CSV table of C-alpha atoms in Angstrom, one decimal:
chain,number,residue,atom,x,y,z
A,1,UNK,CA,5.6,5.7,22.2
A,2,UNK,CA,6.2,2.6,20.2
A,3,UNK,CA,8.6,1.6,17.0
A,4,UNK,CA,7.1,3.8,14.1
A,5,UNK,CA,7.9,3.8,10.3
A,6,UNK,CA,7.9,7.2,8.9
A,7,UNK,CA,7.1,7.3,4.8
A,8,UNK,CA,7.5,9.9,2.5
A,9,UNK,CA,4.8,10.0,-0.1
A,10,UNK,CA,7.0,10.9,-3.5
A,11,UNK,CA,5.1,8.7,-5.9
A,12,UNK,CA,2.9,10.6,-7.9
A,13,UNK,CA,3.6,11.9,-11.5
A,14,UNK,CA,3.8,15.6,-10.4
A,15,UNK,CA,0.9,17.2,-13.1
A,16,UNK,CA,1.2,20.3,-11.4
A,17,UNK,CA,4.5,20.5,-11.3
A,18,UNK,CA,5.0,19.7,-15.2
A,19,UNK,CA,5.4,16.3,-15.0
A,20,UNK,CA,8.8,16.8,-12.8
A,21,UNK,CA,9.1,14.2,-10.2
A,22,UNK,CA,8.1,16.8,-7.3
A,23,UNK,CA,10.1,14.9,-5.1
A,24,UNK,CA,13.5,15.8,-6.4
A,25,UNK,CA,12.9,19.3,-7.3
A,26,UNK,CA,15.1,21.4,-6.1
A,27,UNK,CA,13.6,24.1,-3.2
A,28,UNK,CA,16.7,26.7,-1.6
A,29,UNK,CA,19.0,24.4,-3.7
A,30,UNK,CA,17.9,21.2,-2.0
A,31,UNK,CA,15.3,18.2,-3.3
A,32,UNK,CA,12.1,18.7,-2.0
A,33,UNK,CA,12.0,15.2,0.0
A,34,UNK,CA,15.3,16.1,1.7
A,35,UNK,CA,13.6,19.0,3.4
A,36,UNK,CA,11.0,16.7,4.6
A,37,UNK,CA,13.5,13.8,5.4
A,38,UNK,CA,15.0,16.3,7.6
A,39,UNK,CA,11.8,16.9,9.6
A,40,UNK,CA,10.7,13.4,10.2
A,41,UNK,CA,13.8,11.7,10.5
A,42,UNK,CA,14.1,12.8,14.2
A,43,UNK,CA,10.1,11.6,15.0
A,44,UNK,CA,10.4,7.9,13.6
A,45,UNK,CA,12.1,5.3,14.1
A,46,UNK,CA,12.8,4.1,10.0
A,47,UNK,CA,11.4,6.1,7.1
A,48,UNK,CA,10.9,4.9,3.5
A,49,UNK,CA,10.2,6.4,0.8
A,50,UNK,CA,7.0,5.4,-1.5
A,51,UNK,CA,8.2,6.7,-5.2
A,52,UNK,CA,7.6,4.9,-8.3
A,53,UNK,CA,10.2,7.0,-10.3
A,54,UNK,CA,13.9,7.7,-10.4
A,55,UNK,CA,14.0,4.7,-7.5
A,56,UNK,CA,17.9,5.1,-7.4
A,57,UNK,CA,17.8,9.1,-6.7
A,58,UNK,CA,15.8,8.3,-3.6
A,59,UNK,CA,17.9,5.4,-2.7
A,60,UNK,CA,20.8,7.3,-2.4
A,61,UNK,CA,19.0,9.0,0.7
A,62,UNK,CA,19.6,5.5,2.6
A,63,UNK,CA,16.4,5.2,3.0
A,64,UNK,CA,14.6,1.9,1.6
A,65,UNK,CA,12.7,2.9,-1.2
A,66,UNK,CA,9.1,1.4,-2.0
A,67,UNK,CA,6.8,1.6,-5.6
A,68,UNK,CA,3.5,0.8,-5.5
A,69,UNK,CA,1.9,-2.3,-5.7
A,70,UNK,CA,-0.9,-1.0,-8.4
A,71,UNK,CA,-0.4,0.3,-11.3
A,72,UNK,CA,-1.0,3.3,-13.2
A,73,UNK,CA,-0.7,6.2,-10.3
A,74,UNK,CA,-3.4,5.5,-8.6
A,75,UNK,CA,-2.7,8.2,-6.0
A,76,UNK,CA,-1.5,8.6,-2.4
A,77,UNK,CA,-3.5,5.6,-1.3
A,78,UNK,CA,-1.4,3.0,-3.3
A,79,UNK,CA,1.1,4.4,-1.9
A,80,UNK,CA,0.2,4.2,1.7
A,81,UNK,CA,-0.9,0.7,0.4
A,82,UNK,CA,2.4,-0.6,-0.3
A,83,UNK,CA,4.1,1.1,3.1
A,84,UNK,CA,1.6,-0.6,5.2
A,85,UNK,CA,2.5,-4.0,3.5
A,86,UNK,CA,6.1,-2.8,3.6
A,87,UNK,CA,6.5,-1.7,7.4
A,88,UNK,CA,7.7,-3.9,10.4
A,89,UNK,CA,5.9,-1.4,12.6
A,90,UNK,CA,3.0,-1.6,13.6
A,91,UNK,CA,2.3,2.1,13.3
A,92,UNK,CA,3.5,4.3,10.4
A,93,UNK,CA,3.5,7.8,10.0
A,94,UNK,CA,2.7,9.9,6.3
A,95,UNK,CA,4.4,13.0,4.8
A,96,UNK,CA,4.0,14.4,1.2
A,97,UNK,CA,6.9,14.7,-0.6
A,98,UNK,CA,5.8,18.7,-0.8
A,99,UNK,CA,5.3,20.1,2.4
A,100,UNK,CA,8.9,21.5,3.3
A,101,UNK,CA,8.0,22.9,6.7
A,102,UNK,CA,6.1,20.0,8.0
A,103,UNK,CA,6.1,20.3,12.0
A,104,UNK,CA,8.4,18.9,14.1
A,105,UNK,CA,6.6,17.2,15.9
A,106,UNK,CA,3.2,16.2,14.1
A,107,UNK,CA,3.9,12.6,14.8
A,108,UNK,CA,4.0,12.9,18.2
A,109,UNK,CA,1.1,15.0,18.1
A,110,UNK,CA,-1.0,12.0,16.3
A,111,UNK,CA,0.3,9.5,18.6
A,112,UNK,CA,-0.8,11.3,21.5
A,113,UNK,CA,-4.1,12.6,20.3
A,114,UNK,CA,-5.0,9.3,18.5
A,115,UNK,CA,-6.8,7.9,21.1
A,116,UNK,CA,-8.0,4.5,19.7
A,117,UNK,CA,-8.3,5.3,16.4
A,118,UNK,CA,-6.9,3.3,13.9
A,119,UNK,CA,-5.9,6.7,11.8
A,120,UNK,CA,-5.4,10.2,12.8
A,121,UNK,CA,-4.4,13.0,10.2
A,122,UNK,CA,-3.3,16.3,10.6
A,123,UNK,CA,-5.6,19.2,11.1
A,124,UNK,CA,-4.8,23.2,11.1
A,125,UNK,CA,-7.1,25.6,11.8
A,126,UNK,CA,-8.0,26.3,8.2
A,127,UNK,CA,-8.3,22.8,7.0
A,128,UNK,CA,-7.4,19.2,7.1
A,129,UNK,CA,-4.0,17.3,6.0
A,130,UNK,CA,-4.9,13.5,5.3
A,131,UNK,CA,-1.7,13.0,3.6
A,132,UNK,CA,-0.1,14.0,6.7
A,133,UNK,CA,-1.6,10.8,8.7
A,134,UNK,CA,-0.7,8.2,11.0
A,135,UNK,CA,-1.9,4.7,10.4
A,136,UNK,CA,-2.4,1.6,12.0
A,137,UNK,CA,-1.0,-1.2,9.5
A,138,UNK,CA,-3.7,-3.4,10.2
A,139,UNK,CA,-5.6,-1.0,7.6
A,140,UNK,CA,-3.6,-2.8,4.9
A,141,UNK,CA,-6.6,-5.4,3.9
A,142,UNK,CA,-10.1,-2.7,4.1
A,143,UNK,CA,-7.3,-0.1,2.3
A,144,UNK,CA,-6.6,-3.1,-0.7
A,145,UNK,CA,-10.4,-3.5,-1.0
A,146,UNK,CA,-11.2,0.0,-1.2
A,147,UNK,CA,-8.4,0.7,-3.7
A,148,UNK,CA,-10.3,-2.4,-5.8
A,149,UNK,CA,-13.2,-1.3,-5.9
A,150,UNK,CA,-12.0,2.1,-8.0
A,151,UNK,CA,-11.9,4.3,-4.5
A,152,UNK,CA,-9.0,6.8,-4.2
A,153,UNK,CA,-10.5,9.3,-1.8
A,154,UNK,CA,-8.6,9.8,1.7
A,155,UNK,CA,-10.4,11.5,3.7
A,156,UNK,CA,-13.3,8.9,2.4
A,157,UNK,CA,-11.2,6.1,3.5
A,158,UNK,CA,-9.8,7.4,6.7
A,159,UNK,CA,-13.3,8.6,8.1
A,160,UNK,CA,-14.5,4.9,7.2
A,161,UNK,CA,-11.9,3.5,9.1
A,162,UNK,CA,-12.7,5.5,12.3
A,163,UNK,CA,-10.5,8.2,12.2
A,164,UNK,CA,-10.1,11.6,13.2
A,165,UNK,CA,-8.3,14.5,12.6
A,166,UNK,CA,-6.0,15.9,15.1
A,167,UNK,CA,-5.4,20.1,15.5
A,168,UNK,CA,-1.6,19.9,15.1
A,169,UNK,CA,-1.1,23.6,14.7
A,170,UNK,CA,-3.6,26.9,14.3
A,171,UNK,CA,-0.9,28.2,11.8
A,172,UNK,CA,-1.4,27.3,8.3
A,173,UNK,CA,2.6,27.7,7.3
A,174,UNK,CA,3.7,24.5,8.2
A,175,UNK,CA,1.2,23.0,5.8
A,176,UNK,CA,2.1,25.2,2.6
A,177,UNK,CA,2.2,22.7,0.0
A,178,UNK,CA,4.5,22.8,-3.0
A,179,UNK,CA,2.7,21.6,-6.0
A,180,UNK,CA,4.0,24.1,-9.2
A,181,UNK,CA,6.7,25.9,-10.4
A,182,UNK,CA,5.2,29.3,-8.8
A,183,UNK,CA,4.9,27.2,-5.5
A,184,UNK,CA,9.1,27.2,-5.9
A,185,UNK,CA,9.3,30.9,-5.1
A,186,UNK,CA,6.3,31.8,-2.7
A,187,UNK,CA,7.5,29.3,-0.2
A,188,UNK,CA,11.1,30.0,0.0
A,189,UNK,CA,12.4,30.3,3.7
C-alpha cells in the first residue's frame, strides 16, 4: 500500500446536534473525533482534520488542521475539497467526525477493493457510507467544478467520477452515526 492521508470530516455546523460543533462533543467522556482519531490513526500514514470551527481545539490533537476553501458550509464536499488540495499523498482516506466505531480496517479494505477507481466508499449491507471514502487527489479539479456549479451531492459526485462502493462489513454497528443529543446515549459502548 502506498503513503495515505487520513482526514476527519469535523467541519460542518452540527444542526442536528444543536448547533454544537459535533466534533468535540463529548461521547463516554471523550470528544467525538478522538474516538475516530483513535481508529484511523493506525490505517494512515498522516491525518488532518477538515474543521472550520474551534481550529485550536482540534489542533491540540497534533494533527494539522484544515477549513474549507468555500464559504458558507457548503457540506462534506468542501471539505474533502480543501484535503485533497491539502494532502502530499496521493491517496487520502475520509471519516465523519461521528461515527465512533468506524472499522479498523476500512482503509485497507478500500485500498484493496478499489480496483482502478479513482474513489471507493464504504458499503454495509444495509446501505452506503460515502463520507467514509477513499479518494484519489487527482479529483481535486472535476470536485472544484462541481462544487461551482451549486452541486453538493456525494454519492452524485463519486458515481460521476467512477467509483464504487466497497462491502466493508455486513454489520451495520460500525457505521452508527452520531448526529443528536439522543444519538449520545443509544450509542454508548
Amino acid at each position: 500500500m502506498t503513503a495515505l492521508t487520513g482526514v476527519i470530516l469535523a467541519g460542518g455546523q452540527g444542526r442536528r446536534m444543536g448547533g454544537q460543533d459535533k466534533g468535540l462533543v463529548l461521547f463516554n467522556g471523550i470528544p467525538l473525533y478522538q474516538h475516530v482519531l483513535q481508529r484511523l490513526r493506525p490505517q494512515v500514514d498522516i491525518v488532518m482534520i477538515s474543521a472550520n470551527r474551534n481550529l485550536d481545539r482540534y489542533q491540540l490533537s497534533g494533527c494539522t488542521v484544515i477549513p474549507d476553501t468555500l464559504p458558507d458550509y457548503p457540506g462534506p464536499l468542501a471539505g474533502m475539497l480543501s484535503a485533497l488540495l491539502a494532502a502530499e499523498t496521493e491517496w487520502i482516506a475520509f471519516c465523519s467526525c461521528d461515527t465512533p466505531f468506524v472499522p479498523v480496517d476500512y482503509v485497507d479494505q478500500l485500498w484493496r477493493q478499489r480496483e482502478k477507481a479513482p474513489a471507493v466508499w464504504a458499503r454495509s449491507a444495509e446501505r452506503d457510507h460515502p463520507a467514509l471514502a477513499l479518494l484519489h487527489r487527482s479529483l481535486a479539479e472535476p470536485l472544484a467544478d462541481y462544487l461551482q456549479r451549486g452541486e453538493r451531492r456525494l454519492m452524485q459526485f463519486l458515481r460521476e467520477q467512477g467509483g464504487h462502493a466497497v462491502q466493508v462489513s455486513q454489520n451495520e454497528a460500525p457505521f452508527r452515526n452520531v448526529n443528536t443529543p439522543e444519538d449520545l446515549g443509544e450509542n454508548a459502548e
